[in-house]
Tab-separated table of C-alpha atoms in Angstrom:
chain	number	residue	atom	x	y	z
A	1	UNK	CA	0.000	0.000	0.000
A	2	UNK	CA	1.525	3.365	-1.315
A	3	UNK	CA	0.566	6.407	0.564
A	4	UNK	CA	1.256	9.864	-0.085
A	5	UNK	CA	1.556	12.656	2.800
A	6	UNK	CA	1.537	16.164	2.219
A	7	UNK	CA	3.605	17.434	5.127
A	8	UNK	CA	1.276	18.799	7.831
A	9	UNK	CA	1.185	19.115	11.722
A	10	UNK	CA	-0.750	17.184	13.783
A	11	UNK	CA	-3.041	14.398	13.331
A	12	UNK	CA	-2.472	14.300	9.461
A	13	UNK	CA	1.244	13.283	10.025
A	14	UNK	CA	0.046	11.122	13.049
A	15	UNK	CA	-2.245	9.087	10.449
A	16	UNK	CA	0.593	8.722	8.297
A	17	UNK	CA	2.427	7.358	10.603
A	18	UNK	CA	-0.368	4.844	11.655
A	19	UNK	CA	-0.174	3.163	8.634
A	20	UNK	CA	3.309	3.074	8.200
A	21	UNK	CA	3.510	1.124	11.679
A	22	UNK	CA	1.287	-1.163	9.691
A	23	UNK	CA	3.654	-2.114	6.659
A	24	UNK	CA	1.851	1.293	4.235
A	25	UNK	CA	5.096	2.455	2.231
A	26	UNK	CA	4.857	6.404	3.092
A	27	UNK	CA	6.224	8.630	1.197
A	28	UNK	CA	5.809	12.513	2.672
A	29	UNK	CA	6.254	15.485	0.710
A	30	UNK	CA	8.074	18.496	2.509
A	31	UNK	CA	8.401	21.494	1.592
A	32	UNK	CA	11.127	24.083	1.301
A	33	UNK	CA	11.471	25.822	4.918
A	34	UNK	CA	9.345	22.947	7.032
A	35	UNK	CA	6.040	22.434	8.336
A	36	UNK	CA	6.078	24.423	11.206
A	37	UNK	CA	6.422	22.313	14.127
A	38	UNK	CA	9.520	23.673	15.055
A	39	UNK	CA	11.181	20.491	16.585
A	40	UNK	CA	14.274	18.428	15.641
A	41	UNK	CA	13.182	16.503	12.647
A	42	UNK	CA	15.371	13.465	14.245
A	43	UNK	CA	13.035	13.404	17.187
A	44	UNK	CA	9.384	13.598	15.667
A	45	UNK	CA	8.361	10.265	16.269
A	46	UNK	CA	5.277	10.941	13.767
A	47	UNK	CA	7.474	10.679	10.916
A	48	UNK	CA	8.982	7.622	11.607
A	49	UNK	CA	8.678	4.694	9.001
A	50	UNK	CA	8.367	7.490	6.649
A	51	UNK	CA	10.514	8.588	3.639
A	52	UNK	CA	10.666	12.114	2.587
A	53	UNK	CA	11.157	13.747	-0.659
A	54	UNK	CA	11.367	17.747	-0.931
A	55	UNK	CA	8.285	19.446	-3.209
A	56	UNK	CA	7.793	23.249	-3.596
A	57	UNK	CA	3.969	22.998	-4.986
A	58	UNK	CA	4.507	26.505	-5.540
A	59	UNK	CA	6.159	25.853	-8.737
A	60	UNK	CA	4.806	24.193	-12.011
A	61	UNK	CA	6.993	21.253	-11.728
A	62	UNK	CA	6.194	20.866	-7.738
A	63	UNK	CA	2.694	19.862	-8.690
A	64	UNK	CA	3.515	17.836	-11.595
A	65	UNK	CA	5.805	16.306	-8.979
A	66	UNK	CA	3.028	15.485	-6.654
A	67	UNK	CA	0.766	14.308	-9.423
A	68	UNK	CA	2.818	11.888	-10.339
A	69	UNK	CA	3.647	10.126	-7.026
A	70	UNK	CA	-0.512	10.156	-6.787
A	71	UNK	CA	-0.992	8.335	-9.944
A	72	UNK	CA	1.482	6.177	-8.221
A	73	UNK	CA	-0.044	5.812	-4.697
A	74	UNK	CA	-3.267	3.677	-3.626
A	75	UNK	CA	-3.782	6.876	-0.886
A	76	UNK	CA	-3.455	10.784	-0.521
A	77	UNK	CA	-3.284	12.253	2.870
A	78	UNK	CA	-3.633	16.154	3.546
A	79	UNK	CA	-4.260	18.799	6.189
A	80	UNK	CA	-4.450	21.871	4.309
A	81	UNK	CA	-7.868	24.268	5.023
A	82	UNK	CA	-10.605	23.604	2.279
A	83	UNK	CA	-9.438	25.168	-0.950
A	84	UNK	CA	-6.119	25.151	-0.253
A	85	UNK	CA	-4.924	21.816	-2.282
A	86	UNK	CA	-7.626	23.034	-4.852
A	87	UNK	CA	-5.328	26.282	-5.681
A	88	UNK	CA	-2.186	24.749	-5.531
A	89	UNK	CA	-3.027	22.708	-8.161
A	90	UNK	CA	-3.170	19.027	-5.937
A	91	UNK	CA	-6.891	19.251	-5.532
A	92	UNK	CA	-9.606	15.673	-5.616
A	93	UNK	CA	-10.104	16.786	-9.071
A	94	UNK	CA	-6.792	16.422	-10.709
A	95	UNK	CA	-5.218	13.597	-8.638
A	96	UNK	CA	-8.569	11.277	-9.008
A	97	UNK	CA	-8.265	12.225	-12.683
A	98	UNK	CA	-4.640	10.887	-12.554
A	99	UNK	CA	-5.405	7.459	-10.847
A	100	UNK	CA	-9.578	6.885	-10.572
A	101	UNK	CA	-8.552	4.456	-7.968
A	102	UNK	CA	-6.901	7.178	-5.818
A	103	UNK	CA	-8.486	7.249	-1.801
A	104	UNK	CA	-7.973	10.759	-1.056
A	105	UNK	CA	-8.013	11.547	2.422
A	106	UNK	CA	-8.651	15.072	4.000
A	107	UNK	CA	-7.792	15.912	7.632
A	108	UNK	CA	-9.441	19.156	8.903
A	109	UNK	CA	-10.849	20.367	12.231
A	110	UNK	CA	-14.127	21.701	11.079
A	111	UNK	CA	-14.394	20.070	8.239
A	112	UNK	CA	-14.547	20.632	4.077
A	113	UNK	CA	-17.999	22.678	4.797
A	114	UNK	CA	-20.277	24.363	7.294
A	115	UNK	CA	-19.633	28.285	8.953
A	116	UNK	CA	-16.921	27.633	10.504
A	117	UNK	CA	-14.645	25.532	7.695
A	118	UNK	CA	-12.143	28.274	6.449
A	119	UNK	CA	-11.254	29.463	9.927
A	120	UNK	CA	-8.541	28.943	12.036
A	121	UNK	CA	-8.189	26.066	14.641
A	122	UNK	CA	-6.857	23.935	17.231
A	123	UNK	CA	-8.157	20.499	18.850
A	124	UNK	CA	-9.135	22.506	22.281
A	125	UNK	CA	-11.909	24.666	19.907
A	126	UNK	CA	-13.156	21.746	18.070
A	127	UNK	CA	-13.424	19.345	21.302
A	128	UNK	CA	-15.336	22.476	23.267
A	129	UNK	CA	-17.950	22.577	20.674
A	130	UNK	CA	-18.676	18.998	20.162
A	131	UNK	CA	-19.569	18.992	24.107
A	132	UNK	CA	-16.560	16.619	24.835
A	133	UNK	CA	-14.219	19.075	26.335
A	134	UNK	CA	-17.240	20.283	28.701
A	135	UNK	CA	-17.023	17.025	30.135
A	136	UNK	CA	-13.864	16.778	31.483
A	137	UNK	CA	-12.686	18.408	34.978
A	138	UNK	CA	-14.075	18.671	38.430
A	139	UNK	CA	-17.220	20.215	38.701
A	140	UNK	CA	-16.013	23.709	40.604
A	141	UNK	CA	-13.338	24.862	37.815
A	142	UNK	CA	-13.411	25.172	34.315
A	143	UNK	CA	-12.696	21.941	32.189
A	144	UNK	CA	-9.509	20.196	32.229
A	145	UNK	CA	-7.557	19.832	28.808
A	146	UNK	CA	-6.585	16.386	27.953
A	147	UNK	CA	-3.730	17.606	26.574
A	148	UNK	CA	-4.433	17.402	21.957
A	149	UNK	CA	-5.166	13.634	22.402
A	150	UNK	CA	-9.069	13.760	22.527
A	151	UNK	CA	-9.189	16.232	19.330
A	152	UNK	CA	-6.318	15.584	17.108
A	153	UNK	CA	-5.549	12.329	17.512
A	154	UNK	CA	-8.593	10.184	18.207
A	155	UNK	CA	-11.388	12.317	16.616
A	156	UNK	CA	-9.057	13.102	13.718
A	157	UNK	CA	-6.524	10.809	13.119
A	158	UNK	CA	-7.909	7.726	14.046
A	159	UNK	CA	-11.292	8.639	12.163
A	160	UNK	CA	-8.930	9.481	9.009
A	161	UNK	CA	-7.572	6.179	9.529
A	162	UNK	CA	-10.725	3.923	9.367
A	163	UNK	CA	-11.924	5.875	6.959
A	164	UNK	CA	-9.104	5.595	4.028
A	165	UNK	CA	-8.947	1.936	4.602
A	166	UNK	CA	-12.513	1.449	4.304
A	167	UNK	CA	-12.397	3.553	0.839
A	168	UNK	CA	-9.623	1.758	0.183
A	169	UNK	CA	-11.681	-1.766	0.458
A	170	UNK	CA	-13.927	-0.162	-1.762
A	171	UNK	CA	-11.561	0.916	-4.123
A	172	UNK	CA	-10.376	-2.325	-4.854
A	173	UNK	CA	-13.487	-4.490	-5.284
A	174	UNK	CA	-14.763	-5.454	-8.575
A	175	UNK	CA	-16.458	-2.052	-10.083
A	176	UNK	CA	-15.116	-0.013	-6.881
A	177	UNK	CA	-13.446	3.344	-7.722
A	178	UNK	CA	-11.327	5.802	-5.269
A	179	UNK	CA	-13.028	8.728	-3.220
A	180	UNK	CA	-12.446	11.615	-1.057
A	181	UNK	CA	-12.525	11.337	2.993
A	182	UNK	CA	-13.393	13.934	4.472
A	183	UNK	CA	-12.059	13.575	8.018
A	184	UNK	CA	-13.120	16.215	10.421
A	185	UNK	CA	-11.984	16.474	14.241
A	186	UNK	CA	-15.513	17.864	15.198
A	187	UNK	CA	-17.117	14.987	13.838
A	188	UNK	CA	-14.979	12.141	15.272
A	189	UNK	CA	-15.183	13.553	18.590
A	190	UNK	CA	-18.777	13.809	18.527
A	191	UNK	CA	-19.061	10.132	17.330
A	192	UNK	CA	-16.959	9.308	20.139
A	193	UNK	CA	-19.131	10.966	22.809
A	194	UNK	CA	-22.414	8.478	21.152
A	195	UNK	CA	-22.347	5.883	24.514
A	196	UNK	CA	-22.657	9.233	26.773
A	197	UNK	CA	-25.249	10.653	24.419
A	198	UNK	CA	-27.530	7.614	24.890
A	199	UNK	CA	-26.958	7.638	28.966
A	200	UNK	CA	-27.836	11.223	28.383
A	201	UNK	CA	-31.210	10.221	27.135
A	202	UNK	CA	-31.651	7.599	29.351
A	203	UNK	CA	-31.448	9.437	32.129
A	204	UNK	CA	-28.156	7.926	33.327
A	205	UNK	CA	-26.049	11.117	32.649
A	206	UNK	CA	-26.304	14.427	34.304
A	207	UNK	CA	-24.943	17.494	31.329
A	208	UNK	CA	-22.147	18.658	33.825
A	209	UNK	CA	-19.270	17.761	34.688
A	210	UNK	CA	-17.809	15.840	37.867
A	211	UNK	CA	-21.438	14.438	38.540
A	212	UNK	CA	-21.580	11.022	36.729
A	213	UNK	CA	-20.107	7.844	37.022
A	214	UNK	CA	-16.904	8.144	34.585
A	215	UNK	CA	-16.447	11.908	35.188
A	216	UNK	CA	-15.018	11.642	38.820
A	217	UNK	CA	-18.375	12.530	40.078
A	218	UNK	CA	-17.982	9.180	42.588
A	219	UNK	CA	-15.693	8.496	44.844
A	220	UNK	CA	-14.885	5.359	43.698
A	221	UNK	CA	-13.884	6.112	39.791
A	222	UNK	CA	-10.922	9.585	40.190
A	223	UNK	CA	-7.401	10.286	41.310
A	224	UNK	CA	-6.110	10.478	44.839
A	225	UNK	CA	-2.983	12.559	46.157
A	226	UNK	CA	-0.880	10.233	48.292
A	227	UNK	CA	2.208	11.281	51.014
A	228	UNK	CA	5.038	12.075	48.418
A	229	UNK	CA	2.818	14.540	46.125
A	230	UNK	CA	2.385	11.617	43.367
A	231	UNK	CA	-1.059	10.287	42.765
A	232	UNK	CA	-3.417	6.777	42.752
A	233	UNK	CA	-6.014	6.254	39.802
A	234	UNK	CA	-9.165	4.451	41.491
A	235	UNK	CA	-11.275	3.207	39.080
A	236	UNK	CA	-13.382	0.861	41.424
A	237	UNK	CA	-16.356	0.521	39.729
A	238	UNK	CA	-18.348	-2.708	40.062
A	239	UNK	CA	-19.362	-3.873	43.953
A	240	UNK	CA	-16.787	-6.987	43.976
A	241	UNK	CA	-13.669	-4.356	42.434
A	242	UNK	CA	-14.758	-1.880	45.417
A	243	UNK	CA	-15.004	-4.686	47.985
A	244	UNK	CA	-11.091	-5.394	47.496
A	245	UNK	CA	-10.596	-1.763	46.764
A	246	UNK	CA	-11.444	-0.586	50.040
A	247	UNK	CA	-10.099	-3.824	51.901
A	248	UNK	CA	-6.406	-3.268	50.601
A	249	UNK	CA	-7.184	0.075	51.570
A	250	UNK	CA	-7.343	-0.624	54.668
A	251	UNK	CA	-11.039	1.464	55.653
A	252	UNK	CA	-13.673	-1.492	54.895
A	253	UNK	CA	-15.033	-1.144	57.948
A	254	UNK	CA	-14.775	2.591	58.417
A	255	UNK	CA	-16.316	4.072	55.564
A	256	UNK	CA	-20.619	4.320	54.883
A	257	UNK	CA	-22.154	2.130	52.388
A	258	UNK	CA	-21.174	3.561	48.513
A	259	UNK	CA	-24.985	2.645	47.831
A	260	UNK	CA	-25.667	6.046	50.436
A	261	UNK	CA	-25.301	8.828	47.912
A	262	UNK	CA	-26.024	11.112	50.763
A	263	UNK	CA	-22.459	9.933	52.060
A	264	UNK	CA	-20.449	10.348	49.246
A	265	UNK	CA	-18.742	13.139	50.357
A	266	UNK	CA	-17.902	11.711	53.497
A	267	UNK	CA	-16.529	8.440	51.586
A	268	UNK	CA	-14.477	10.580	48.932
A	269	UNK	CA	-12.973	12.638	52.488
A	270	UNK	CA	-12.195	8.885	54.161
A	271	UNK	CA	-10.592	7.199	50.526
A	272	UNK	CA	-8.376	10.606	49.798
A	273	UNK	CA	-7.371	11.089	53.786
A	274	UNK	CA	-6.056	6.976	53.660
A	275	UNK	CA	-4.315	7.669	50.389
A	276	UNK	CA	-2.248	10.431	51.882
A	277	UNK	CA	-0.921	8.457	54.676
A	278	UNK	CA	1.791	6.497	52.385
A	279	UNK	CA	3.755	7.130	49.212
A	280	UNK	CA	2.400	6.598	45.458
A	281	UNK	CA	4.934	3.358	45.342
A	282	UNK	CA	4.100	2.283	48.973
A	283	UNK	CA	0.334	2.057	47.691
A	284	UNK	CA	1.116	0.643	43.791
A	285	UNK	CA	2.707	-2.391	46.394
A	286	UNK	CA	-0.273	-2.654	48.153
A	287	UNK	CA	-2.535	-3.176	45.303
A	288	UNK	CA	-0.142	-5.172	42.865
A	289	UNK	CA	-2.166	-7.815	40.968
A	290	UNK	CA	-5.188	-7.152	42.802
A	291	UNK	CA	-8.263	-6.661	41.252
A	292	UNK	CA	-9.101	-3.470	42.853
A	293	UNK	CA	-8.958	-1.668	39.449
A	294	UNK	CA	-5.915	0.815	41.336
A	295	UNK	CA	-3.253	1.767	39.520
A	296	UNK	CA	-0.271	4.881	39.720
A	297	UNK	CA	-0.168	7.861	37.398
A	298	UNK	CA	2.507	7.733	36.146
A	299	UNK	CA	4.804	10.465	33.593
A	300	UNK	CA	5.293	10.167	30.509
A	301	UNK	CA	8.687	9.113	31.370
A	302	UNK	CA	8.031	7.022	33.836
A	303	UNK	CA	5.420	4.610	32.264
A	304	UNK	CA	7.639	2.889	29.723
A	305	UNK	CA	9.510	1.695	33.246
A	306	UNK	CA	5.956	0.283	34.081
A	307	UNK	CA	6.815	-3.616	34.510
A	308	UNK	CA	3.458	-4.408	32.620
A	309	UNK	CA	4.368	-2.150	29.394
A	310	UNK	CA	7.687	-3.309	29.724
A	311	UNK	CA	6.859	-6.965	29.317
A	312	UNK	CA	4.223	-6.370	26.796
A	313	UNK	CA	6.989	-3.655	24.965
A	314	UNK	CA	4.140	-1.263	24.581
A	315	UNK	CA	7.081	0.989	24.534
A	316	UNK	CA	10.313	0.743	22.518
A	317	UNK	CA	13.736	1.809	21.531
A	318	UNK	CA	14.985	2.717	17.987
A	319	UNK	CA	17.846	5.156	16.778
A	320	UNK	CA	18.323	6.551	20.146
A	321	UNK	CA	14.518	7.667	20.678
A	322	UNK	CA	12.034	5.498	23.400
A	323	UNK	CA	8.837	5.741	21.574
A	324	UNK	CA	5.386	3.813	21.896
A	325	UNK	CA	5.601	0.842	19.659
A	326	UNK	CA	3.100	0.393	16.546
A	327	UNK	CA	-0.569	-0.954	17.678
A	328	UNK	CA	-2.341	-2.661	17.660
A	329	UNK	CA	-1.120	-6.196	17.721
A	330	UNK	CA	-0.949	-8.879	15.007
A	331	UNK	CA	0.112	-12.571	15.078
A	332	UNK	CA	0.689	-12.744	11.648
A	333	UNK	CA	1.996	-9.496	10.059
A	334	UNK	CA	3.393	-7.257	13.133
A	335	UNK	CA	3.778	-3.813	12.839
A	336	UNK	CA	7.651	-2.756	13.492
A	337	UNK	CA	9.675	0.323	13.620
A	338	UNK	CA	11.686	0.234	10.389
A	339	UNK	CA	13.256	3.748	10.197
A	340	UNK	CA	13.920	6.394	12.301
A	341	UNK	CA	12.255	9.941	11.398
A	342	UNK	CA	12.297	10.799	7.973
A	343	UNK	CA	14.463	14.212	7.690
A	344	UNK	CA	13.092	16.668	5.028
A	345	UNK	CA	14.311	15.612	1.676
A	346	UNK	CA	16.252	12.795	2.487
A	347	UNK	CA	14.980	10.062	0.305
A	348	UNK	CA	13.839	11.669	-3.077
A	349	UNK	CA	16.217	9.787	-5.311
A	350	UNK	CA	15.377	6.436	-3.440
A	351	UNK	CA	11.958	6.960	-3.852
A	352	UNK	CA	12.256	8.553	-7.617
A	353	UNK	CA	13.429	4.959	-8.534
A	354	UNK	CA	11.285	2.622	-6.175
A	355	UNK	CA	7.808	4.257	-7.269
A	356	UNK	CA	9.245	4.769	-10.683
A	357	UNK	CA	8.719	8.566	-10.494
A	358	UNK	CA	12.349	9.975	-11.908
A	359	UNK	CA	11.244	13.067	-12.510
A	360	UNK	CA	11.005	13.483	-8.989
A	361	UNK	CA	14.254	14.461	-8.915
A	362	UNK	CA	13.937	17.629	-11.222
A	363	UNK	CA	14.915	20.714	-9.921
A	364	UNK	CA	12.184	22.811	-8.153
A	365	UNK	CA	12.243	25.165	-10.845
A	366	UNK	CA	12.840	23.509	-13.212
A	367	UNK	CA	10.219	23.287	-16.460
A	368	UNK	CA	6.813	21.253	-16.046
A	369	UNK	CA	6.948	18.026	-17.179
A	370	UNK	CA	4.961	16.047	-19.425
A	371	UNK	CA	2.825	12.931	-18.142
A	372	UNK	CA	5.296	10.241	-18.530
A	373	UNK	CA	4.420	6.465	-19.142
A	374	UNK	CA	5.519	4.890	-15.766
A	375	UNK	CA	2.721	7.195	-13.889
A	376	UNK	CA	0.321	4.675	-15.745
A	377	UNK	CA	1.750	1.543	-15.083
């Protein structure tokens, strides 16, 4: 599977990378002066498995460039706002007219239409107005960002993802053809609030924050400070999880019934009071291999130390950079980490001569090219 990338930030380059984990040859096209991110390109894990090849779409033979490598690719990824790819020449239009069997993928926040499409954005706007962000916090202070994971990468990227390789099924059965995706943040993270939604109408789910029973509005499901400032995630849901939960804990026979809502407070007061009598590693001890659903929260560089990651090797090591490895699992074509970061550029002749694109190579400005024979093949 070929893909093409036209360098973005974000959850495009995240998608990328998704399917490169999964075997997808990627190729990316930079351009002249970077995308933006403003970090080592030796260190952006997002790029990894990638190649790169340098593309001013600015000039005549830029887009010719890009053209080319789509009538050689099964799918197009880009991020730009709606009309962008149109004026540069790198629109649907022309690269589904190159190769009908093209899946091109778009990767937006708002999405290819609607008010708010040629504006400006970031994941924190598009999860606020989808409801999702208004979720999250306690329920006396304003909502708690979960950092651009929510947004970017699991209403975008992941939607982006199950939605090329569906069009790409598609593409590929008898009388299928290619398509565009159009993969917007605000849509994924609705369709990944739908289980609230139905609690919602069921009754189960109160519309603020820090009330229900995955928000922290319990005192069984949330996150407790213990003695050395570091903290215990209690997610104690289900009577026979709580029963060991508050045995290990040590207050079983201290503590009101968790069926008295009218005690809750009082409960939440006991749990957090016990949890700040020892350290975060005196209480992970406690509740090793139990199956009080308790576990530490842990940094980012702390958790690839975790002895359960560790065994799995949810996390691993290649060209110097600890990274999460490629997931999810299979038994009989695993995804690996084959290459290091692509740097900007670095791979144009290599891939001029694997896709069979040579006039890759051409100088930027250089004059535009013909349609050769090999972009048919």
């Amino acid at each position: 599977m070929r893909v093409v990338e036209l360098a973005g930030i974000g959850p495009g380059p995240f998608a990328a990378m998704l399917l490169a984990d999964l075997g997808a040859d990627v190729v990316r096209v930079d351009r002249p002066g970077g995308a933006g991110l403003g970090i080592d390109p030796a260190s952006d894990i997002t790029n990894r498995n990638k190649r790169s090849v340098l593309v001013d779409l600015k000039q005549p033979t830029g887009v010719a460039q890009v053209l080319d490598l789509a009538g050689r690719a099964d799918v197009l990824i880009e991020g730009y706002r709606p009309g962008v790819a149109e004026r540069l020449g790198v629109g649907p239009e022309p690269c589904l007219a190159r190769n009908p069997r093209l899946v091109y993928g778009r990767m937006t926040g708002w999405g290819q239409e609607g008010p708010l499409s040629g504006t400006a954005g970031h994941d924190i706007g598009y999860i606020a107005i989808t409801g999702a962000l208004g979720m999250i916090g306690p329920p006396d202070g304003p909502p708690a960002i979960p950092a651009n994971l929510l947004g970017d990468y699991a209403g975008g990227s992941l939607y982006l993802v199950i939605g090329v390789l569906a069009a790409l099924q598609h593409a590929r059965t008898e009388g299928g053809a290619g398509q565009v995706v159009d993969a917007a943040i605000v849509d994924g993270t609705a369709h990944l609030t739908a289980m609230i939604h139905g609690m919602l109408a069921a009754g189960g789910w109160q519309d603020r924050r820090g009330t229900n029973l995955l928000d922290g509005g319990t005192p069984f499901y949330g996150a407790y400070e213990t003695a050395d400032g570091g903290y215990m995630a209690v997610g104690a849901l289900e009577q026979r999880f709580y029963a060991e939960f508050i045995r290990l804990l040590g207050i079983a026979d201290e503590v009101p019934s968790r069926d008295d809502l009218a005690a809750w407070e009082q409960l939440r007061t006991a749990i957090a009071a016990r949890f700040r009598t020892r350290t975060r590693d005196e209480w992970t001890a406690v509740f090793q291999d139990s199956d009080a659903c308790v576990a530490p929260v842990l940094s980012l560089r702390e958790a690839p130390a975790h002895p359960h990651l560790a065994a799995r090797g949810t996390f691993t090591e290649h060209a110097g950079l600890t990274q999460p490895a490629p997931a999810p699992r299979f038994s009989a074509t695993p995804g690996t980490v084959r290459r290091p970061p692509a740097r900007p550029g670095a791979d144009t002749e290599e891939v001029a001569r694997d896709w069979r694109v040579p006039g890759l190579a051409a100088p930027a400005d250089g004059p535009r090219r013909t349609e050769r024979k090999e972009a048919a093949h």
